[in-house]
Coordinates of N, CA and C in Angstrom, one line a residue:
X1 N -15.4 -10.8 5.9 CA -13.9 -11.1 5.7 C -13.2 -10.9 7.0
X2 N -12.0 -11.9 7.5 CA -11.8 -11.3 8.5 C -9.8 -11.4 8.5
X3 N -9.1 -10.1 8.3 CA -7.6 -9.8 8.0 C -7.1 -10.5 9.1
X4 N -6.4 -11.2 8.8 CA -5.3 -12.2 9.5 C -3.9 -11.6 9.5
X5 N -3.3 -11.2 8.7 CA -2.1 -10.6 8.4 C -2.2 -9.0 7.9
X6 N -1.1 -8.6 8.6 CA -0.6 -6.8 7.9 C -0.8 -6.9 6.3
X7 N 0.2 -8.0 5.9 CA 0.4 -8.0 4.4 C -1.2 -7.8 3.5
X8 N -2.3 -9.0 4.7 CA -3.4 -8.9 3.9 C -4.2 -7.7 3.7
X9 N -4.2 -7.0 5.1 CA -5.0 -5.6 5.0 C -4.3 -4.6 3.7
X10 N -3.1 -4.7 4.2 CA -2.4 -3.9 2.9 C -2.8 -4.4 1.4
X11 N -2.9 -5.5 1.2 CA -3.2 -6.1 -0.2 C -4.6 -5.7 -0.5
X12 N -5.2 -5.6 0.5 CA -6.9 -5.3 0.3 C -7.1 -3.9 0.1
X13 N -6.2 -3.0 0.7 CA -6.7 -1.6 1.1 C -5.7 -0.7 0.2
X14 N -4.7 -1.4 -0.8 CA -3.5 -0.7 -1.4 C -4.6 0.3 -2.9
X15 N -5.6 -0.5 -2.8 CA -6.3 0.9 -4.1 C -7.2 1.9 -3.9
X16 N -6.8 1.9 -2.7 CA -7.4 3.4 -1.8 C -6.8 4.2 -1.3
X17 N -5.6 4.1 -1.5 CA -4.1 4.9 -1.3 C -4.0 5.8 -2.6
X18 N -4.7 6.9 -2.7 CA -4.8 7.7 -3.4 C -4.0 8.8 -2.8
X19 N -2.6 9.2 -3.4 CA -2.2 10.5 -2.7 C -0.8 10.7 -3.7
X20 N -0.1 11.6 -3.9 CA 1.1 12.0 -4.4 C 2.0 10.9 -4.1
X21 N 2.5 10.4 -5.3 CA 3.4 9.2 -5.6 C 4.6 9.6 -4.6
X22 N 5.3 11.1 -5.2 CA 6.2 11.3 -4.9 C 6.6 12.0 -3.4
X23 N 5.7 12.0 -3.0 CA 5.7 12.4 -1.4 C 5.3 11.6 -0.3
X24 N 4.7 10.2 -0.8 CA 3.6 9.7 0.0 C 4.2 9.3 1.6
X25 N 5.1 9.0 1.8 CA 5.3 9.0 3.2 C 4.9 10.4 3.8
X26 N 5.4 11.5 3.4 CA 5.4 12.5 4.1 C 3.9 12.6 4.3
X27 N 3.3 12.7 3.4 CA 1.7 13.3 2.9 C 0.8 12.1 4.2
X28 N 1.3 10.7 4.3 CA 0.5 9.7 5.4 C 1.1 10.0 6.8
X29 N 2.1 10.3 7.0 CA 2.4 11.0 8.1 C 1.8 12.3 8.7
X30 N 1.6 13.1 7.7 CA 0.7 14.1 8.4 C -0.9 13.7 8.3
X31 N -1.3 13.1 7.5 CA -2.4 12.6 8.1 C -2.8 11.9 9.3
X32 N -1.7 11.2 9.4 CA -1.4 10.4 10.6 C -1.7 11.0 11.7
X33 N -1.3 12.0 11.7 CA -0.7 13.3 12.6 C -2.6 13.7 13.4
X34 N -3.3 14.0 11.5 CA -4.4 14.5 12.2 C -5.5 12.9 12.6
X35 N -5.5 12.2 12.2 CA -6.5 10.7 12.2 C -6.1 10.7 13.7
X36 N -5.0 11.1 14.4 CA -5.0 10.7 16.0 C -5.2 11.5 16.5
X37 N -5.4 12.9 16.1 CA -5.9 14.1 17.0 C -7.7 14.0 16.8
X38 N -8.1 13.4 15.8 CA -9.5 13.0 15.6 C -10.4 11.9 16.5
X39 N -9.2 11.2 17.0 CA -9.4 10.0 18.1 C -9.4 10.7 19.4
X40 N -8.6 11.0 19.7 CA -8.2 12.1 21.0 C -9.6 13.1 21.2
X41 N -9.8 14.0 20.0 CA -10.9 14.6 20.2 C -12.5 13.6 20.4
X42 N -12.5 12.7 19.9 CA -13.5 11.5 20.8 C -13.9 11.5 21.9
X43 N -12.3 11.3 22.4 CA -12.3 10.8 23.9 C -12.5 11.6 24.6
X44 N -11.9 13.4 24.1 CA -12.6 14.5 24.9 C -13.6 14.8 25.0
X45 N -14.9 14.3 23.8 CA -16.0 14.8 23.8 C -16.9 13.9 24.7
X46 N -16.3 12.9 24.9 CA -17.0 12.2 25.6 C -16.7 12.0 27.0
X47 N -16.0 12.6 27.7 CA -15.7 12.9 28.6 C -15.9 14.5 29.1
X48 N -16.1 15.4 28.2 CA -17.0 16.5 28.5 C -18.3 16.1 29.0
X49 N -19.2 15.6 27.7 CA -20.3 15.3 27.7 C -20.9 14.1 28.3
X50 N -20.5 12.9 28.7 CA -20.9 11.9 29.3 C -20.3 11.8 30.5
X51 N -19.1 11.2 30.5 CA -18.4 10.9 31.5 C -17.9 11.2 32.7
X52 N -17.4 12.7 32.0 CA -16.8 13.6 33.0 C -15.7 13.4 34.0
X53 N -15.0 12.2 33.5 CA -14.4 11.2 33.7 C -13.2 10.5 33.0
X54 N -12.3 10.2 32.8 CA -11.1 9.4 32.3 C -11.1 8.0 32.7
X55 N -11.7 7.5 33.6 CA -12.0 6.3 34.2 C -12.4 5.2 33.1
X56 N -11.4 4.1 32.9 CA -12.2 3.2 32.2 C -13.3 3.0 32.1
X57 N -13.9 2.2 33.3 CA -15.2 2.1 33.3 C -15.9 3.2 32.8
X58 N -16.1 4.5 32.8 CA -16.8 5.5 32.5 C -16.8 5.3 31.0
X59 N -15.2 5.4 30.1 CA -15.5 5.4 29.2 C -15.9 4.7 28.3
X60 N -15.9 3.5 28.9 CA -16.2 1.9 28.1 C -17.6 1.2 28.7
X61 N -18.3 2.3 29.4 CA -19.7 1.3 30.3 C -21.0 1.3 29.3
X62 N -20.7 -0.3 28.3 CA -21.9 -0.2 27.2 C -23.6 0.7 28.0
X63 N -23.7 0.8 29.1 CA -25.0 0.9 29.7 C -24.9 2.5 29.6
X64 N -24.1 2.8 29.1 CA -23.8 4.9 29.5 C -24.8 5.4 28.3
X65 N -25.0 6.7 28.2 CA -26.0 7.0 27.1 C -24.9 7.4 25.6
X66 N -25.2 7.1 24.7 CA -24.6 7.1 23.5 C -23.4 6.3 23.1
X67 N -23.3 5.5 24.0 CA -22.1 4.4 24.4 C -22.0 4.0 22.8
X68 N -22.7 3.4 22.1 CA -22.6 2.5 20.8 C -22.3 3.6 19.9
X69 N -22.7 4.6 19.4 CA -22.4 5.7 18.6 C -20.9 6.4 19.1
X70 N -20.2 6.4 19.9 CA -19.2 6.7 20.8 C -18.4 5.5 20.2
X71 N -18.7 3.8 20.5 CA -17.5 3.2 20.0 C -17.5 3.1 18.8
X72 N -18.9 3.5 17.9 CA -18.5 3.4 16.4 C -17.6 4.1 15.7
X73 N -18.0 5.4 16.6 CA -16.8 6.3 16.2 C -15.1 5.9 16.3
X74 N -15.2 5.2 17.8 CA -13.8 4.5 18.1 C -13.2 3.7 17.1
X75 N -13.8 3.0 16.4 CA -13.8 1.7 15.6 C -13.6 2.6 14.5
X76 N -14.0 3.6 14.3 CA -13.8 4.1 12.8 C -12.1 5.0 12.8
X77 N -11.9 5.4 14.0 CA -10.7 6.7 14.0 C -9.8 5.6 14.1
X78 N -9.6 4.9 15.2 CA -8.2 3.7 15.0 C -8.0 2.7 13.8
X79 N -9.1 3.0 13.2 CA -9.5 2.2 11.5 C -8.3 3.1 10.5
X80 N -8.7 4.1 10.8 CA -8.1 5.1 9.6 C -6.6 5.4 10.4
X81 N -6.1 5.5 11.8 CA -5.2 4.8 12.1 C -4.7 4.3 11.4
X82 N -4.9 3.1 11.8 CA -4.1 2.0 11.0 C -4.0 2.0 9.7
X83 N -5.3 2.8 9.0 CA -4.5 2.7 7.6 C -3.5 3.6 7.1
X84 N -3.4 4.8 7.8 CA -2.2 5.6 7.5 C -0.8 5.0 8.4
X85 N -1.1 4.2 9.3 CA 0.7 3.7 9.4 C 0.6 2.2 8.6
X86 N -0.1 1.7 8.4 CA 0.3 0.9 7.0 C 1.0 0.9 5.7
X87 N 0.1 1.7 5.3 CA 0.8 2.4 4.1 C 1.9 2.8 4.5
X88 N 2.0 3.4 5.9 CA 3.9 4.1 6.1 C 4.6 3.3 5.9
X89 N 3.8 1.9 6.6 CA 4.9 0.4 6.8 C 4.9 0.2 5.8
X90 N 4.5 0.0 4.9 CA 4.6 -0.8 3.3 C 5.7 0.0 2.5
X91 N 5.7 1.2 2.7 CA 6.5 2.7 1.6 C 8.2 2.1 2.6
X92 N 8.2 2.2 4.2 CA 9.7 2.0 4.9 C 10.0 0.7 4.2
X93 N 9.3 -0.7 4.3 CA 10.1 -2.0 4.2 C 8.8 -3.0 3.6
X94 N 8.8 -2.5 2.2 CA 8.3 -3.1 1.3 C 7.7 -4.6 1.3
X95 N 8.8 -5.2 2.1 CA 8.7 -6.6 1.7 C 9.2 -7.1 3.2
X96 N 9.0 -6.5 4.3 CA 9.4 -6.9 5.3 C 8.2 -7.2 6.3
X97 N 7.1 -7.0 6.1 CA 5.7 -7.0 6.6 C 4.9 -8.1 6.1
X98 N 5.4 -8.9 5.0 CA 4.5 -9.8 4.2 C 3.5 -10.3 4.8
X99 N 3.8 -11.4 5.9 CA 2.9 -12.2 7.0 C 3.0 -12.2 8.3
X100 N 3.1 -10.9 8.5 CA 3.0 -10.4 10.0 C 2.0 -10.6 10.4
X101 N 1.7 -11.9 11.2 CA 0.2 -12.2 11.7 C -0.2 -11.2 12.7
X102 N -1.7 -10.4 12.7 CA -2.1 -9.3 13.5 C -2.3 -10.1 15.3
X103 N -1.8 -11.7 15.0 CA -1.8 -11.6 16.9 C -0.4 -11.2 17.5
X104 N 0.5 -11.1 16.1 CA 1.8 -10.6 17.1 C 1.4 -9.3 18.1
X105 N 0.3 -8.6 17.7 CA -0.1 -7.4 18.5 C -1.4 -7.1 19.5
X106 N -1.6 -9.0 19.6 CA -3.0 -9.4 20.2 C -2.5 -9.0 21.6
X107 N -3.5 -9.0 22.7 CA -3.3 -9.0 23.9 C -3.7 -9.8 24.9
X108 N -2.4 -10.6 25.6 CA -2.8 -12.2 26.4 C -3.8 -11.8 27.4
X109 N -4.5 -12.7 27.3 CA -6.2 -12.3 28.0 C -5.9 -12.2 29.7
X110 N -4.0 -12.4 30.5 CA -4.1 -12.3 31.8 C -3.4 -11.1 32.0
X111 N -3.1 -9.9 31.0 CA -2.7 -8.7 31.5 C -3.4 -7.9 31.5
X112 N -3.1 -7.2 32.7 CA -3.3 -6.4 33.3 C -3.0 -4.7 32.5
X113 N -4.1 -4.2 31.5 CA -3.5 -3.0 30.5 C -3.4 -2.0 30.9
X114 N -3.2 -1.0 31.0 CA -3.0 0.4 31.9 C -4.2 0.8 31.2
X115 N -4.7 2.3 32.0 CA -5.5 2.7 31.8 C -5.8 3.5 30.4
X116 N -6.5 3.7 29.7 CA -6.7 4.3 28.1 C -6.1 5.8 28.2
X117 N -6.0 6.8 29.0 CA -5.1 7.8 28.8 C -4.0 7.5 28.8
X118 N -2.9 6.8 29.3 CA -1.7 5.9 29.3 C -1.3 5.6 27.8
X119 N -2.3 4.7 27.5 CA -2.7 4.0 25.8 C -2.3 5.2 24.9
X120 N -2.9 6.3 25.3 CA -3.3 7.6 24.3 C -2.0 8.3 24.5
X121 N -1.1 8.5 25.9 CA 0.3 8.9 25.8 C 1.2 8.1 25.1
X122 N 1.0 6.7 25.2 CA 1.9 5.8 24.2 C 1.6 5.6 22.6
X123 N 0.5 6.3 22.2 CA 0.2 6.4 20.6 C 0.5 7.8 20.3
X124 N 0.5 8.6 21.3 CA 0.9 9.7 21.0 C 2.9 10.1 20.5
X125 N 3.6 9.3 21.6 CA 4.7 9.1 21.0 C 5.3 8.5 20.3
X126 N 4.7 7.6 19.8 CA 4.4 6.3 18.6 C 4.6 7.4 17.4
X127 N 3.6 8.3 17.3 CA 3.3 9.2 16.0 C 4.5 10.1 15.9
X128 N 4.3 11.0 17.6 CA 5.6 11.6 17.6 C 7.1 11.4 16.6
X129 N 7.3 9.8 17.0 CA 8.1 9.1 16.6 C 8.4 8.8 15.4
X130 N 7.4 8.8 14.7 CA 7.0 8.3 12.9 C 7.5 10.0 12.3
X131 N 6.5 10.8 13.2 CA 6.6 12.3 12.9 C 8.2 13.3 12.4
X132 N 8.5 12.4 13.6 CA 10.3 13.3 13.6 C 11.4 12.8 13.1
X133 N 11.2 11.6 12.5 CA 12.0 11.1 11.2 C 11.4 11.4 10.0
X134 N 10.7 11.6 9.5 CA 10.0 12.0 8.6 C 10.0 13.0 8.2
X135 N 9.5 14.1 8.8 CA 9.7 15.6 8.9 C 11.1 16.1 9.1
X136 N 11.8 15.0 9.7 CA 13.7 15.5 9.6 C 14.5 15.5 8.1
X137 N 13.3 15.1 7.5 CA 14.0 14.5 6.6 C 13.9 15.7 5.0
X138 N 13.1 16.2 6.1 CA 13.0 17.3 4.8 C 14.2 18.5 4.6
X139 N 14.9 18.3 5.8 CA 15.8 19.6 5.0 C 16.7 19.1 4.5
X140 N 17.0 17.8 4.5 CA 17.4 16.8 3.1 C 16.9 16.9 1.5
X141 N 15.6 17.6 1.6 CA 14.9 16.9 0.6 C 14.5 16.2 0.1
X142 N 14.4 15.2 1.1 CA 14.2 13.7 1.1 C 12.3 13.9 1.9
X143 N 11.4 13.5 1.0 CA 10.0 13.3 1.5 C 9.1 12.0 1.3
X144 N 10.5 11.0 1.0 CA 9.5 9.7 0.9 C 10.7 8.8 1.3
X145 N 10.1 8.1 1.9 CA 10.8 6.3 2.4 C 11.9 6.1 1.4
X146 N 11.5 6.0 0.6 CA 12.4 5.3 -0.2 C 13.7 5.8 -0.3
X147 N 14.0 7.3 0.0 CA 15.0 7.9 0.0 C 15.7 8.0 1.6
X148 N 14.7 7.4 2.6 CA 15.2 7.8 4.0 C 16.7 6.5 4.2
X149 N 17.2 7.4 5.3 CA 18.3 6.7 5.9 C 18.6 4.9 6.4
X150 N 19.1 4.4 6.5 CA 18.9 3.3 7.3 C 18.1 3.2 8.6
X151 N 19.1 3.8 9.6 CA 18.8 4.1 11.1 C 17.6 4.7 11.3
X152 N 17.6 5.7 10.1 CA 16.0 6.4 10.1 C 14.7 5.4 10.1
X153 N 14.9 5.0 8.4 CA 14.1 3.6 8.6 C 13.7 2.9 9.7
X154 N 14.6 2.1 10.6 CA 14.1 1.6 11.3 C 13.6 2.1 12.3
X155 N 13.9 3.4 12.7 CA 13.4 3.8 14.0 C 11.8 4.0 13.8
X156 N 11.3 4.6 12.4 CA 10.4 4.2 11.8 C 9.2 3.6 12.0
X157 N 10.1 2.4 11.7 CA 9.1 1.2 11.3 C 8.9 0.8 13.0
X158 N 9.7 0.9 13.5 CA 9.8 0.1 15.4 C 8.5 0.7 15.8
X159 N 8.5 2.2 15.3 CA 7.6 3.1 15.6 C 5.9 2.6 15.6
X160 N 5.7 2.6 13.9 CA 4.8 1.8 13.3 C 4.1 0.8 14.3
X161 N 5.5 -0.1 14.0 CA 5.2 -1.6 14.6 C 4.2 -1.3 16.1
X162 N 4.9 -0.7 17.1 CA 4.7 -0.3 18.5 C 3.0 0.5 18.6
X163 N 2.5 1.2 17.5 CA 1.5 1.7 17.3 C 0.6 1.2 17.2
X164 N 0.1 -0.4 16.1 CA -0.2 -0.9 16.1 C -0.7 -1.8 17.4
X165 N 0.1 -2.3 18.2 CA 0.2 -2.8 19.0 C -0.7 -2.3 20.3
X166 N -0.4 -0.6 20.0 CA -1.0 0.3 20.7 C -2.4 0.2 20.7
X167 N -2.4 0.3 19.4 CA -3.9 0.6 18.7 C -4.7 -0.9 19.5
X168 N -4.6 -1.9 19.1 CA -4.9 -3.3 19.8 C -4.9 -3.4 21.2
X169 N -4.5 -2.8 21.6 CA -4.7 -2.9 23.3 C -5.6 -1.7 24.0
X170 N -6.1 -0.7 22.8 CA -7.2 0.6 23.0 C -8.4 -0.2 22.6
X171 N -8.3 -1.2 21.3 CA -9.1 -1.6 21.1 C -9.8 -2.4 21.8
X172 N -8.9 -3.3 22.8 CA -9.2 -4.0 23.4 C -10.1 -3.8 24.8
X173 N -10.1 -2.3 25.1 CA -10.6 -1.9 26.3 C -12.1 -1.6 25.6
X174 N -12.8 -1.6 24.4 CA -13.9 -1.6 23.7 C -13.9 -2.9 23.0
X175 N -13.9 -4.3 23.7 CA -14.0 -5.9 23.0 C -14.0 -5.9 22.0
X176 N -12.5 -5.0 21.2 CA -12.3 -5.4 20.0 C -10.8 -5.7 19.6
X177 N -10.7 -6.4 18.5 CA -9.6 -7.1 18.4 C -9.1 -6.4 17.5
X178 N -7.7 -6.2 17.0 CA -6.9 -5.4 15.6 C -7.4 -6.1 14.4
X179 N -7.9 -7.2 14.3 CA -9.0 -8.0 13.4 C -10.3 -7.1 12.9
X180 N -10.7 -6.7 14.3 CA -12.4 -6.4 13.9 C -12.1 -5.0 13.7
X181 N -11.0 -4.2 14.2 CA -11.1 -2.5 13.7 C -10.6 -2.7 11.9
X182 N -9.6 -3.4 11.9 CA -9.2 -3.5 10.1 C -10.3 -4.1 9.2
X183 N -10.9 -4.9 9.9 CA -12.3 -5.8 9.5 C -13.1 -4.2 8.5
X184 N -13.9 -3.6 9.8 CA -14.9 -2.5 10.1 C -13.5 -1.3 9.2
X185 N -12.5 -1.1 9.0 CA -12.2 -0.2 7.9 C -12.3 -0.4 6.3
X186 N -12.1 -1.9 6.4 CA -12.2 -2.1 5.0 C -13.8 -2.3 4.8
X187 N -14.7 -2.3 5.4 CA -15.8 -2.3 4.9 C -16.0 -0.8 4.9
X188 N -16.3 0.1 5.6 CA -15.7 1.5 5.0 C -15.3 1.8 4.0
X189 N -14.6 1.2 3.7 CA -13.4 1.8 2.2 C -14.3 1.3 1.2
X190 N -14.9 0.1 1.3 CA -15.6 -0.5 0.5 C -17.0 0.2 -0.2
X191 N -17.6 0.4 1.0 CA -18.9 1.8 0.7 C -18.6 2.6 0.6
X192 N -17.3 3.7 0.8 CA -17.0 4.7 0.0 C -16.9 4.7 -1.3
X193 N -15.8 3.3 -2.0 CA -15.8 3.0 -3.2 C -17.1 3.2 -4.0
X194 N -17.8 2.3 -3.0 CA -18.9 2.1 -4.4 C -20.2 3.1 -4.3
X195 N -20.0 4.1 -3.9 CA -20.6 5.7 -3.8 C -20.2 6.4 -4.3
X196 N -18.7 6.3 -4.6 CA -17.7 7.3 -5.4 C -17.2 8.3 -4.5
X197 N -16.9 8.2 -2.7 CA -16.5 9.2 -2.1 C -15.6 8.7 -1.9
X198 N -14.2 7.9 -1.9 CA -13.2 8.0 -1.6 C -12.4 8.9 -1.1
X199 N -12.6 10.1 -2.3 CA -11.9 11.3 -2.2 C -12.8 12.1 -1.6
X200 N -12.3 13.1 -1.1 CA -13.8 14.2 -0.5 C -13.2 14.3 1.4
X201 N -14.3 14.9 2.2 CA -13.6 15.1 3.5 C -15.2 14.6 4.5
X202 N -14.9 14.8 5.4 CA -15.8 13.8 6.6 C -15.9 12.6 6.8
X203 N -15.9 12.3 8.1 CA -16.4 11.0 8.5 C -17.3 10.0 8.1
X204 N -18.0 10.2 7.7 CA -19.3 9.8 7.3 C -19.9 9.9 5.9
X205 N -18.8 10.2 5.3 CA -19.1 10.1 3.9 C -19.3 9.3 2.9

């Protein structure tokens, strides 16, 4: 299968959204929170242990030792990424994502991308960003979208949006497209399903 649109991954991936009705923004935001500290820790481990290095080339040189098991992992953490700011996107503006084609967030093959620590400071405030509306919202008592502000909302969603985008241009320094990481999660979701581990904790389950 290969996801063309936001709308579609969401239509594919909406019965694996298992979490509290009544909180779910809040509850995908903090996961959010930790799915990018789990990418982050990747990139440190492999930079301890291989690289020693922050250098693109180091961290993306297929010829390095455990290079393939290193981007599967990559392929798997910006997977689960994206599926927790999806869902966020779908809970802010229901109907405003429908056919958001995923090349709006493609990357023109003559730019020039900054280096992947750069990438990882700009997903980092991305989250930040999702984080502090969200979390503001609680001494409102307000813990789900549906109840947030306008202004709130959209800063939001810009957020979302911009993350995505993020995500696609990390992917892209490992020759992959926001296609093939949503691809490679719903096939994930898929073999959890039909093992019965949806629910439960690890990577690799």
């Amino acid at each position: 299968m290969t996801i063309t649109t936001i709308r579609q991954y969401q239509d594919i991936t909406d019965h694996t959204a298992i979490f509290p009705e009544g909180c779910g923004t809040l509850y995908c935001t903090t996961k959010l929170i930790g799915e990018q500290g789990e990418f982050f820790e990747k990139i440190g481990k492999r930079v301890r242990d291989v690289t020693r290095s922050m250098e693109d080339a180091a961290l993306v040189d297929p010829n390095s030792a455990a290079y393939e098991l290193f981007r599967a992992d990559v392929i798997k953490e910006l997977g689960d990424i994206c599926w927790y700011t999806v869902r966020i996107m779908s809970r802010l503006n229901p109907d405003g994502y429908n056919e958001m084609p995923l090349m709006v967030f493609g990357i023109p093959p003559d730019l020039t991308l900054p280096p992947i620590y750069v990438l990882m400071r700009d997903m980092f405030h991305c989250v930040a960003s999702i984080q502090a509306v969200t979390f503001s919202q609680l001494q409102y008592g307000l813990v789900d979208a549906a109840n947030l502000h306008d202004n709130s909302r959209a800063q939001a969603s810009g957020a979302c949006i911009r993350l995505l985008a993020n995500i696609s241009a990390i992917g892209d320094k490992f020759g992959l497209s926001l296609g093939d990481i949503l691809d490679a999660n719903v096939a994930k979701l898929a073999s959890r399903q039909a093992r019965g581990v949806l629910n439960g904790s690890g990577d690799n389950r």
